[in-house]
Amino acid sequence: MIVDILFYITALVAIISGLLVITGKSPVTSALSLVLNFFCIAFIYLMLEAQFLAIIQVIVYAGAIMVLFLFVIMLLNLQDDMTLFERFDLKKGFAVLLTGLFLLEIAYIFSLDSVSVAPKGVTGASFPELGTVESIGKYLFSDFVYPFEMISVVLLSAVVGAVVIAKKKVD
Amino acid sequence: MKLELFGHLVLTVCIFGSLFLFVAYAVYFERKVAAKMQNRVGPDRVGWYGLLQPFADILKLLLKEEIIATQATKLIHTLAPGISVIMAFITFAMIPIAQGFYIADINIGMLYMMAVTSIGVYGVTLAGWSSNSKYSLLGSMRASAQMISYELSMGLAVVGIILITQSMSVVSIVDSQTDNPFLWNIIKQPIGFLIFWIASFAEANRLPFDLPESEQELVGGFHTEYSSMRFALFFFAEYTHLIVASSILTTLYLGGYQIPYSSVWLAGANEWLVAGLQILMFILKMCLFVFLFMWVRWTLPRFKYNHLMELGWKYLLPLGLINVVVTAGWLLIYDKLF
């Protein structure tokens, strides 16, 4: 009961903050709303007994990536709704197209019987050991070791790429 | 169940209340230490040996007029000091101050600490940005860059401990160090300890890494535009960071509340007596670190900004990585051999 109420409150805050991200006048407002949104999602993860995912969501997204975002916004000193929305006609068209496709996909998935709702009584709490660091670590380094290593390589190449681009400007 | 909840509530209030008191007196202690090192007397007017000075300061700051710059972003400007204080405070929830005396013990306790510290950056960053002043902005830029850089080394130092303990719960980290001082993590992880300690200076914005508020260049850094109680809140957050950083160092590396060889000479003693002694031991170890922080502050000059970044990225981070690899390798070999 309490969990339900908490979920609805969190979901509401998540949706409102998500809307604020795209409607916010100043880039900083958008960024801060996104931080709030990340927190709500972390909270939902926590209610699903996925503690590791929740804390990583906070550390990586809210704690590291968004701080860097804010950093960049402040460095560029973007003023209220100016620089960000200068030329958006083509981009907007693509955005509408992609969002439409995504919505259709979600609708299709929910129309399928098999995935629409979890079997009655099965919640995150039914598998409390799944969300722990130990089990996620075990899966990452056994069943999913190749995808995991591949993602590491992709991330490494992104880091190297960033360094190369930054170095060109310095030289 | 009800009674348990009530007891827990009382414990929480007690722990946070005493943390508040400690922070207030950390300011007094700092002024006394500074005075001693500069051959001065320090605060000695209010109360016996100036012991009521913290309360006089708080009262003064509460009664001062608050000024908010006209160009400031009001909402964020108001919220930022609160974020700083709260994030500094809630880190303490994970720290056991005696056997069984802690607010929470979750199996991802270490990650929780890292998460809260990394969110604490927001208070400083937003304060600088929302003030709409170049000095504040520069201060907060430096703060966020510095904190992000040193968080990485800090995290790597913690990985070493997690590898040894095989757990992320803070309580089991303390338990695993036992009452034998030679089994404390400072002996097992000397390099990790050094990295963590240096990074704590940067995380707590203490000299020699207090560039976010270097007075000579940036007036007051991120809190230039703050006055009265909101300024006091930043000040408060800074000293809370100091206490919390010392407590974390104690917990991770000095065996937390463990009294040396207590299983020998304290065996069979009254459990409340033991708990009291453990709390005293914890406070003693914490105060040792607090004093070391202050000692360093009044001894070393401030780093240059590029040197700070160089130290973080070119020395501490590789050292942390080596520490992780060596620790993991040693554990593997140890496992195979014995």
Short mmCIF file of C-alpha atoms in Angstrom, two decimals:
data_model
loop_
_atom_site.label_atom_id
_atom_site.label_comp_id
_atom_site.label_asym_id
_atom_site.label_seq_id
_atom_site.Cartn_x
_atom_site.Cartn_y
_atom_site.Cartn_z
CA MET A 1 0.00 0.00 0.00
CA ILE A 2 2.63 2.53 1.10
CA VAL A 3 4.86 1.28 -1.68
CA ASP A 4 2.09 1.95 -4.20
CA ILE A 5 1.58 5.49 -2.97
CA LEU A 6 5.34 6.11 -2.99
CA PHE A 7 5.55 4.76 -6.51
CA TYR A 8 2.81 7.03 -7.82
CA ILE A 9 4.31 10.10 -6.16
CA THR A 10 7.77 9.26 -7.55
CA ALA A 11 6.38 8.54 -10.99
CA LEU A 12 4.49 11.83 -10.99
CA VAL A 13 7.59 13.78 -9.99
CA ALA A 14 9.60 11.90 -12.61
CA ILE A 15 7.14 12.77 -15.36
CA ILE A 16 6.82 16.41 -14.33
CA SER A 17 10.60 16.82 -14.11
CA GLY A 18 10.96 15.05 -17.44
CA LEU A 19 8.57 17.55 -19.00
CA LEU A 20 10.46 20.40 -17.37
CA VAL A 21 13.66 19.18 -19.03
CA ILE A 22 12.25 19.86 -22.51
CA THR A 23 10.13 22.90 -21.68
CA GLY A 24 12.52 24.67 -19.30
CA LYS A 25 13.46 28.21 -20.34
CA SER A 26 17.07 28.19 -19.24
CA PRO A 27 19.48 25.32 -19.87
CA VAL A 28 20.34 25.16 -16.18
CA THR A 29 16.68 24.60 -15.25
CA SER A 30 16.54 21.76 -17.77
CA ALA A 31 19.72 20.22 -16.42
CA LEU A 32 18.51 20.41 -12.82
CA SER A 33 15.16 18.89 -13.75
CA LEU A 34 17.04 16.06 -15.38
CA VAL A 35 18.94 15.52 -12.13
CA LEU A 36 15.63 15.34 -10.26
CA ASN A 37 14.36 12.90 -12.88
CA PHE A 38 17.42 10.67 -12.37
CA PHE A 39 16.79 10.64 -8.64
CA CYS A 40 13.18 9.59 -9.15
CA ILE A 41 14.28 6.76 -11.43
CA ALA A 42 16.90 5.69 -8.91
CA PHE A 43 14.16 5.59 -6.29
CA ILE A 44 12.00 3.41 -8.53
CA TYR A 45 14.96 1.05 -9.02
CA LEU A 46 15.29 0.92 -5.26
CA MET A 47 11.62 -0.05 -4.90
CA LEU A 48 12.27 -2.85 -7.40
CA GLU A 49 15.02 -4.14 -5.07
CA ALA A 50 17.71 -3.19 -7.56
CA GLN A 51 19.93 -1.37 -5.07
CA PHE A 52 23.09 -1.57 -7.12
CA LEU A 53 21.43 -0.12 -10.20
CA ALA A 54 19.88 2.64 -8.08
CA ILE A 55 23.14 3.71 -6.50
CA ILE A 56 24.99 3.53 -9.83
CA GLN A 57 22.28 5.68 -11.38
CA VAL A 58 22.96 8.30 -8.72
CA ILE A 59 26.77 8.06 -8.85
CA VAL A 60 27.19 7.97 -12.61
CA TYR A 61 24.31 10.03 -13.95
CA ALA A 62 23.38 12.45 -11.19
CA GLY A 63 26.83 12.64 -9.61
CA ALA A 64 29.21 12.66 -12.54
CA ILE A 65 27.58 13.20 -15.91
CA MET A 66 25.15 15.92 -14.86
CA VAL A 67 27.82 17.80 -12.92
CA LEU A 68 29.87 17.87 -16.12
CA PHE A 69 26.79 18.98 -18.08
CA LEU A 70 26.23 21.84 -15.66
CA PHE A 71 29.90 22.63 -15.91
CA VAL A 72 29.73 22.94 -19.68
CA ILE A 73 26.52 24.99 -19.57
CA MET A 74 28.12 27.37 -17.12
CA LEU A 75 31.34 27.61 -19.15
CA LEU A 76 29.44 28.39 -22.34
CA ASN A 77 27.24 30.75 -20.32
CA LEU A 78 24.15 29.96 -22.39
CA GLN A 79 21.50 32.60 -21.89
CA ASP A 80 17.78 31.92 -21.65
CA ASP A 81 16.36 30.01 -24.64
CA MET A 82 18.71 31.59 -27.15
CA THR A 83 21.60 29.52 -28.40
CA LEU A 84 19.98 26.14 -28.01
CA PHE A 85 16.96 26.68 -30.26
CA GLU A 86 18.39 28.66 -33.17
CA ARG A 87 18.02 26.27 -36.05
CA PHE A 88 15.74 23.43 -35.20
CA ASP A 89 13.38 22.85 -38.13
CA LEU A 90 15.16 19.77 -39.50
CA LYS A 91 16.08 18.49 -36.06
CA LYS A 92 12.53 18.97 -34.87
CA GLY A 93 11.21 16.94 -37.77
CA PHE A 94 13.56 14.08 -36.94
CA ALA A 95 12.67 14.32 -33.28
CA VAL A 96 8.94 14.04 -34.03
CA LEU A 97 9.58 11.08 -36.34
CA LEU A 98 11.73 9.20 -33.83
CA THR A 99 9.43 9.88 -30.91
CA GLY A 100 6.46 8.70 -32.95
CA LEU A 101 8.24 5.49 -33.86
CA PHE A 102 9.22 4.92 -30.26
CA LEU A 103 5.64 5.45 -29.05
CA LEU A 104 4.39 2.99 -31.65
CA GLU A 105 6.92 0.44 -30.48
CA ILE A 106 5.86 0.81 -26.87
CA ALA A 107 2.20 0.51 -27.84
CA TYR A 108 2.98 -2.64 -29.84
CA ILE A 109 4.91 -4.19 -26.96
CA PHE A 110 2.10 -3.52 -24.52
CA SER A 111 -0.46 -4.96 -26.93
CA LEU A 112 1.35 -8.31 -26.75
CA ASP A 113 -0.17 -10.48 -24.05
CA SER A 114 3.04 -12.11 -22.91
CA VAL A 115 4.86 -8.96 -21.84
CA SER A 116 2.04 -6.66 -20.81
CA VAL A 117 1.95 -7.41 -17.10
CA ALA A 118 4.15 -9.49 -14.83
CA PRO A 119 2.48 -12.61 -13.44
CA LYS A 120 0.43 -11.85 -10.38
CA GLY A 121 2.43 -11.60 -7.20
CA VAL A 122 5.81 -11.43 -8.94
CA THR A 123 7.64 -8.23 -8.07
CA GLY A 124 11.22 -7.15 -7.63
CA ALA A 125 10.90 -8.30 -4.02
CA SER A 126 10.47 -11.90 -5.20
CA PHE A 127 14.13 -11.98 -6.24
CA PRO A 128 15.88 -9.81 -3.68
CA GLU A 129 19.28 -11.36 -4.39
CA LEU A 130 19.18 -10.32 -8.07
CA GLY A 131 19.80 -6.65 -7.38
CA THR A 132 22.90 -7.01 -5.23
CA VAL A 133 26.41 -6.15 -6.31
CA GLU A 134 27.48 -9.78 -6.02
CA SER A 135 24.91 -11.20 -8.42
CA ILE A 136 25.31 -8.41 -10.98
CA GLY A 137 29.09 -8.85 -10.82
CA LYS A 138 28.75 -12.60 -11.30
CA TYR A 139 26.51 -12.20 -14.34
CA LEU A 140 28.68 -9.47 -15.87
CA PHE A 141 31.81 -11.56 -15.66
CA SER A 142 30.33 -14.91 -16.67
CA ASP A 143 27.25 -14.91 -18.92
CA PHE A 144 27.69 -11.41 -20.28
CA VAL A 145 31.47 -11.12 -20.30
CA TYR A 146 31.78 -10.50 -24.07
CA PRO A 147 29.19 -7.69 -24.28
CA PHE A 148 30.70 -6.23 -21.13
CA GLU A 149 34.24 -6.24 -22.51
CA MET A 150 33.01 -4.85 -25.82
CA ILE A 151 31.34 -1.93 -24.07
CA SER A 152 34.58 -1.30 -22.21
CA VAL A 153 36.43 -1.08 -25.52
CA VAL A 154 33.80 1.29 -26.94
CA LEU A 155 34.11 3.52 -23.86
CA LEU A 156 37.89 3.43 -24.09
CA SER A 157 37.81 4.44 -27.73
CA ALA A 158 35.46 7.32 -26.83
CA VAL A 159 37.94 8.50 -24.20
CA VAL A 160 40.84 8.26 -26.65
CA GLY A 161 38.77 10.12 -29.26
CA ALA A 162 38.00 12.93 -26.83
CA VAL A 163 41.69 13.27 -25.95
CA VAL A 164 42.67 13.35 -29.65
CA ILE A 165 40.11 16.06 -30.45
CA ALA A 166 41.17 18.14 -27.46
CA LYS A 167 44.83 17.73 -28.34
CA LYS A 168 44.35 18.96 -31.92
CA LYS A 169 43.05 22.27 -30.59
CA VAL A 170 46.03 22.66 -28.27
CA ASP A 171 48.73 21.93 -30.87
CA MET B 1 8.77 -3.48 16.43
CA LYS B 2 7.32 -0.12 17.50
CA LEU B 3 9.83 0.14 20.33
CA GLU B 4 12.66 -0.81 18.00
CA LEU B 5 11.65 1.96 15.61
CA PHE B 6 11.51 4.43 18.48
CA GLY B 7 14.94 3.38 19.71
CA HIS B 8 16.32 3.78 16.24
CA LEU B 9 14.81 7.26 15.99
CA VAL B 10 16.39 8.26 19.30
CA LEU B 11 19.75 6.92 18.13
CA THR B 12 19.50 8.84 14.87
CA VAL B 13 18.65 12.08 16.65
CA CYS B 14 21.48 11.52 19.13
CA ILE B 15 24.07 10.82 16.43
CA PHE B 16 23.10 13.79 14.28
CA GLY B 17 22.78 16.01 17.33
CA SER B 18 26.26 15.19 18.55
CA LEU B 19 27.58 15.61 15.02
CA PHE B 20 26.11 19.12 15.09
CA LEU B 21 27.86 19.85 18.37
CA PHE B 22 31.15 18.47 17.10
CA VAL B 23 30.98 20.61 14.00
CA ALA B 24 30.32 23.73 16.07
CA TYR B 25 33.33 22.96 18.24
CA ALA B 26 35.50 22.03 15.26
CA VAL B 27 35.38 25.72 14.33
CA TYR B 28 36.48 26.66 17.83
CA PHE B 29 39.18 23.99 17.77
CA GLU B 30 40.45 25.20 14.42
CA ARG B 31 40.75 28.77 15.72
CA LYS B 32 42.57 27.56 18.82
CA VAL B 33 44.97 25.39 16.79
CA ALA B 34 45.63 28.24 14.37
CA ALA B 35 46.26 30.58 17.28
CA LYS B 36 48.66 28.15 18.91
CA MET B 37 50.64 27.74 15.71
CA GLN B 38 50.87 31.47 15.16
CA ASN B 39 51.72 32.17 18.78
CA ARG B 40 48.41 33.90 19.50
CA VAL B 41 45.78 33.25 22.16
CA GLY B 42 42.71 32.68 20.00
CA PRO B 43 39.12 33.10 21.17
CA ASP B 44 39.05 33.37 24.97
CA ARG B 45 36.41 36.04 25.75
CA VAL B 46 33.07 34.23 25.55
CA GLY B 47 32.67 31.74 28.36
CA TRP B 48 35.38 29.71 30.07
CA TYR B 49 38.41 29.65 27.72
CA GLY B 50 36.10 30.96 25.01
CA LEU B 51 34.12 27.74 25.00
CA LEU B 52 30.83 29.49 24.22
CA GLN B 53 32.33 31.16 21.14
CA PRO B 54 30.56 28.85 18.59
CA PHE B 55 27.15 29.77 19.98
CA ALA B 56 28.01 33.47 19.97
CA ASP B 57 29.04 33.14 16.32
CA ILE B 58 25.86 31.32 15.35
CA LEU B 59 23.72 33.89 17.15
CA LYS B 60 25.56 36.73 15.45
CA LEU B 61 25.16 35.21 11.99
CA LEU B 62 21.47 34.48 12.59
CA LEU B 63 20.78 38.09 13.51
CA LYS B 64 22.62 39.58 10.55
CA GLU B 65 20.74 41.00 7.62
CA GLU B 66 20.54 38.73 4.63
CA ILE B 67 21.50 40.20 1.28
CA ILE B 68 20.69 38.46 -1.98
CA ALA B 69 22.26 39.96 -5.09
CA THR B 70 19.61 41.39 -7.47
CA GLN B 71 20.98 39.45 -10.43
CA ALA B 72 20.97 36.14 -8.57
CA THR B 73 18.72 33.23 -9.49
CA LYS B 74 16.69 33.32 -6.29
CA LEU B 75 15.41 29.77 -5.91
CA ILE B 76 18.73 28.06 -6.58
CA HIS B 77 20.63 30.67 -4.62
CA THR B 78 18.42 29.86 -1.62
CA LEU B 79 18.60 26.09 -2.01
CA ALA B 80 22.34 25.67 -2.60
CA PRO B 81 23.58 26.03 1.01
CA GLY B 82 20.93 23.54 2.12
CA ILE B 83 22.11 20.97 -0.41
CA SER B 84 25.67 21.40 0.82
CA VAL B 85 24.79 20.88 4.48
CA ILE B 86 22.40 17.98 3.99
CA MET B 87 24.76 16.05 1.72
CA ALA B 88 27.60 16.56 4.19
CA PHE B 89 25.41 15.34 7.05
CA ILE B 90 23.78 12.24 5.61
CA THR B 91 27.12 10.63 4.79
CA PHE B 92 27.44 10.05 8.50
CA ALA B 93 24.44 7.71 8.51
CA MET B 94 26.65 4.82 7.39
CA ILE B 95 29.32 5.19 10.04
CA PRO B 96 29.21 2.86 13.05
CA ILE B 97 30.41 4.68 16.18
CA ALA B 98 30.32 1.59 18.43
CA GLN B 99 29.39 -2.09 18.12
CA GLY B 100 25.78 -1.98 16.92
CA PHE B 101 25.52 1.81 17.10
CA TYR B 102 24.87 3.05 13.58
CA ILE B 103 21.96 4.62 11.77
CA ALA B 104 21.97 2.24 8.82
CA ASP B 105 23.95 -0.68 7.48
CA ILE B 106 23.20 -1.46 3.84
CA ASN B 107 25.10 -3.88 1.65
CA ILE B 108 26.17 -1.06 -0.65
CA GLY B 109 27.24 1.28 2.12
CA MET B 110 30.53 2.27 0.50
CA LEU B 111 28.80 3.10 -2.77
CA TYR B 112 26.26 5.17 -0.85
CA MET B 113 29.07 7.22 0.65
CA MET B 114 30.63 7.80 -2.76
CA ALA B 115 27.24 8.76 -4.21
CA VAL B 116 26.49 11.27 -1.48
CA THR B 117 29.92 12.87 -1.74
CA SER B 118 29.56 13.23 -5.48
CA ILE B 119 26.15 14.85 -5.13
CA GLY B 120 27.56 17.28 -2.57
CA VAL B 121 29.31 19.02 -5.47
CA TYR B 122 25.96 20.42 -6.56
CA GLY B 123 25.69 22.70 -3.56
CA VAL B 124 28.97 24.41 -4.40
CA THR B 125 28.44 24.47 -8.16
CA LEU B 126 24.94 25.88 -7.99
CA ALA B 127 25.88 28.45 -5.36
CA GLY B 128 28.55 29.85 -7.65
CA TRP B 129 26.39 29.86 -10.73
CA SER B 130 23.26 31.29 -9.16
CA SER B 131 25.13 34.20 -7.57
CA ASN B 132 25.73 35.57 -11.07
CA SER B 133 29.13 36.94 -10.18
CA LYS B 134 32.39 36.10 -11.90
CA TYR B 135 34.28 35.36 -8.70
CA SER B 136 31.62 32.99 -7.49
CA LEU B 137 31.42 31.29 -10.86
CA LEU B 138 35.18 30.81 -11.04
CA GLY B 139 35.17 29.43 -7.50
CA SER B 140 32.44 26.94 -8.22
CA MET B 141 34.08 25.85 -11.49
CA ARG B 142 37.26 25.09 -9.64
CA ALA B 143 35.31 23.29 -6.95
CA SER B 144 33.45 20.98 -9.30
CA ALA B 145 36.53 20.22 -11.41
CA GLN B 146 38.56 19.49 -8.30
CA MET B 147 35.94 17.33 -6.63
CA ILE B 148 35.27 15.26 -9.75
CA SER B 149 39.00 14.70 -10.26
CA TYR B 150 39.72 13.60 -6.73
CA GLU B 151 36.59 11.48 -6.39
CA LEU B 152 38.11 9.03 -8.88
CA SER B 153 41.27 8.49 -6.86
CA MET B 154 39.16 8.23 -3.71
CA GLY B 155 36.98 5.57 -5.32
CA LEU B 156 40.02 3.59 -6.43
CA ALA B 157 41.46 3.71 -2.92
CA VAL B 158 38.17 2.35 -1.58
CA VAL B 159 38.22 -0.49 -4.13
CA GLY B 160 41.33 -1.83 -2.41
CA ILE B 161 39.49 -2.04 0.89
CA ILE B 162 36.43 -3.62 -0.69
CA LEU B 163 38.69 -6.26 -2.27
CA ILE B 164 40.23 -7.11 1.09
CA THR B 165 36.95 -7.11 3.01
CA GLN B 166 34.93 -8.81 0.24
CA SER B 167 32.00 -6.61 1.22
CA MET B 168 30.72 -3.09 0.64
CA SER B 169 28.97 -2.83 3.97
CA VAL B 170 30.70 -0.33 6.23
CA VAL B 171 29.90 -2.37 9.34
CA SER B 172 31.62 -5.46 7.97
CA ILE B 173 34.61 -3.34 6.92
CA VAL B 174 35.01 -2.30 10.56
CA ASP B 175 34.39 -5.83 11.83
CA SER B 176 36.99 -7.31 9.49
CA GLN B 177 39.71 -5.07 10.93
CA THR B 178 39.30 -6.68 14.39
CA ASP B 179 40.88 -5.32 17.59
CA ASN B 180 44.43 -6.14 16.52
CA PRO B 181 45.98 -2.85 15.31
CA PHE B 182 48.27 -4.74 12.94
CA LEU B 183 45.24 -5.96 11.01
CA TRP B 184 43.85 -2.47 10.45
CA ASN B 185 43.57 -1.34 6.88
CA ILE B 186 46.19 1.36 7.34
CA ILE B 187 48.73 -1.45 7.61
CA LYS B 188 47.24 -3.54 4.80
CA GLN B 189 46.61 -0.62 2.46
CA PRO B 190 49.20 2.09 3.17
CA ILE B 191 49.15 3.47 -0.38
CA GLY B 192 45.37 3.41 -0.49
CA PHE B 193 45.32 5.28 2.80
CA LEU B 194 47.66 7.95 1.47
CA ILE B 195 45.57 8.42 -1.69
CA PHE B 196 42.33 8.55 0.27
CA TRP B 197 43.76 11.01 2.74
CA ILE B 198 45.07 13.39 0.10
CA ALA B 199 41.80 13.15 -1.81
CA SER B 200 39.90 13.95 1.41
CA PHE B 201 41.66 17.30 1.56
CA ALA B 202 40.37 18.09 -1.91
CA GLU B 203 36.88 16.77 -1.17
CA ALA B 204 36.60 18.84 1.99
CA ASN B 205 38.02 21.91 0.21
CA ARG B 206 40.73 22.25 2.81
CA LEU B 207 44.09 23.86 2.40
CA PRO B 208 46.37 23.05 0.56
CA PHE B 209 43.52 22.39 -1.90
CA ASP B 210 41.12 25.19 -1.00
CA LEU B 211 41.26 26.83 -4.43
CA PRO B 212 37.47 27.18 -4.72
CA GLU B 213 37.63 29.86 -2.06
CA SER B 214 41.15 31.19 -2.33
CA GLU B 215 40.66 34.57 -0.71
CA GLN B 216 43.39 36.46 -2.54
CA GLU B 217 42.10 35.86 -6.05
CA LEU B 218 38.41 35.08 -5.71
CA VAL B 219 37.29 37.11 -2.66
CA GLY B 220 35.41 34.21 -1.08
CA GLY B 221 35.02 31.87 -4.04
CA PHE B 222 31.59 30.30 -4.45
CA HIS B 223 30.17 31.95 -1.32
CA THR B 224 31.26 35.51 -2.16
CA GLU B 225 27.65 36.63 -2.63
CA TYR B 226 26.29 34.92 0.48
CA SER B 227 25.66 36.62 3.76
CA SER B 228 24.25 35.99 7.23
CA MET B 229 22.88 32.50 7.92
CA ARG B 230 23.28 31.19 4.39
CA PHE B 231 26.97 31.96 4.54
CA ALA B 232 27.05 30.25 7.91
CA LEU B 233 25.49 27.17 6.34
CA PHE B 234 28.36 26.89 3.87
CA PHE B 235 30.81 27.35 6.67
CA PHE B 236 28.96 24.69 8.59
CA ALA B 237 28.99 22.32 5.62
CA GLU B 238 32.74 22.77 5.31
CA TYR B 239 33.36 21.76 8.89
CA THR B 240 30.86 18.92 8.63
CA HIS B 241 32.91 17.69 5.70
CA LEU B 242 35.99 17.88 7.87
CA ILE B 243 34.41 15.79 10.63
CA VAL B 244 32.83 13.34 8.21
CA ALA B 245 36.08 12.91 6.26
CA SER B 246 37.92 12.23 9.51
CA SER B 247 35.25 9.73 10.55
CA ILE B 248 35.42 7.93 7.21
CA LEU B 249 39.21 7.75 7.42
CA THR B 250 38.89 6.36 10.95
CA THR B 251 36.28 3.82 9.88
CA LEU B 252 38.05 2.62 6.77
CA TYR B 253 41.67 2.68 7.84
CA LEU B 254 41.97 2.91 11.62
CA GLY B 255 39.54 0.16 12.57
CA GLY B 256 36.65 2.49 13.41
CA TYR B 257 35.53 2.02 17.00
CA GLN B 258 37.81 -0.98 17.64
CA ILE B 259 39.83 -0.67 20.84
CA PRO B 260 43.30 -2.25 20.54
CA TYR B 261 43.34 -5.74 22.11
CA SER B 262 39.96 -5.20 23.76
CA SER B 263 39.17 -8.91 23.45
CA VAL B 264 42.01 -9.54 25.90
CA TRP B 265 41.64 -6.90 28.58
CA LEU B 266 37.97 -6.00 28.14
CA ALA B 267 36.63 -9.55 27.92
CA GLY B 268 33.48 -10.01 29.95
CA ALA B 269 33.04 -6.34 30.75
CA ASN B 270 29.62 -4.72 30.93
CA GLU B 271 28.42 -4.23 27.36
CA TRP B 272 27.33 -0.64 27.98
CA LEU B 273 30.77 0.15 29.38
CA VAL B 274 32.34 -1.38 26.29
CA ALA B 275 30.02 0.62 24.02
CA GLY B 276 30.93 3.82 25.87
CA LEU B 277 34.64 3.09 25.57
CA GLN B 278 34.21 2.31 21.89
CA ILE B 279 32.47 5.63 21.30
CA LEU B 280 35.30 7.39 23.13
CA MET B 281 37.85 5.48 21.05
CA PHE B 282 36.06 6.49 17.86
CA ILE B 283 35.98 10.14 18.92
CA LEU B 284 39.66 10.01 19.84
CA LYS B 285 40.68 8.60 16.46
CA MET B 286 38.43 11.06 14.66
CA CYS B 287 39.88 13.99 16.59
CA LEU B 288 43.36 12.81 15.65
CA PHE B 289 42.48 13.15 11.97
CA VAL B 290 40.71 16.47 12.56
CA PHE B 291 43.87 17.76 14.20
CA LEU B 292 46.01 16.46 11.32
CA PHE B 293 43.75 18.27 8.85
CA MET B 294 44.19 21.50 10.82
CA TRP B 295 47.90 21.00 11.26
CA VAL B 296 48.34 20.67 7.51
CA ARG B 297 46.12 23.68 6.88
CA TRP B 298 48.23 26.00 9.01
CA THR B 299 51.53 24.59 7.76
CA LEU B 300 51.37 24.21 3.98
CA PRO B 301 50.80 26.93 1.37
CA ARG B 302 48.07 26.64 -1.25
CA PHE B 303 48.67 24.65 -4.44
CA LYS B 304 48.58 26.24 -7.87
CA TYR B 305 45.53 25.14 -9.83
CA ASN B 306 47.44 23.29 -12.55
CA HIS B 307 49.56 21.54 -9.95
CA LEU B 308 46.40 20.42 -8.18
CA MET B 309 45.03 18.89 -11.38
CA GLU B 310 48.37 17.33 -12.21
CA LEU B 311 48.64 15.73 -8.80
CA GLY B 312 45.13 14.35 -9.09
CA TRP B 313 45.27 12.96 -12.61
CA LYS B 314 48.94 12.18 -13.21
CA TYR B 315 50.00 10.86 -9.82
CA LEU B 316 47.11 9.84 -7.57
CA LEU B 317 44.96 8.19 -10.25
CA PRO B 318 47.72 5.93 -11.70
CA LEU B 319 48.89 5.17 -8.17
CA GLY B 320 45.32 4.20 -7.26
CA LEU B 321 45.08 1.93 -10.30
CA ILE B 322 48.37 0.24 -9.42
CA ASN B 323 47.12 -0.20 -5.87
CA VAL B 324 43.96 -1.93 -7.09
CA VAL B 325 45.86 -4.26 -9.43
CA VAL B 326 48.49 -5.14 -6.81
CA THR B 327 45.85 -5.77 -4.13
CA ALA B 328 43.76 -7.94 -6.43
CA GLY B 329 46.85 -9.85 -7.61
CA TRP B 330 48.06 -10.41 -4.07
CA LEU B 331 44.64 -11.68 -2.98
CA LEU B 332 44.58 -14.07 -5.93
CA ILE B 333 48.07 -15.42 -5.22
CA TYR B 334 47.32 -15.66 -1.50
CA ASP B 335 44.17 -17.61 -2.30
CA LYS B 336 46.08 -20.01 -4.58
CA LEU B 337 48.98 -20.53 -2.20
CA PHE B 338 47.29 -20.94 1.14
#
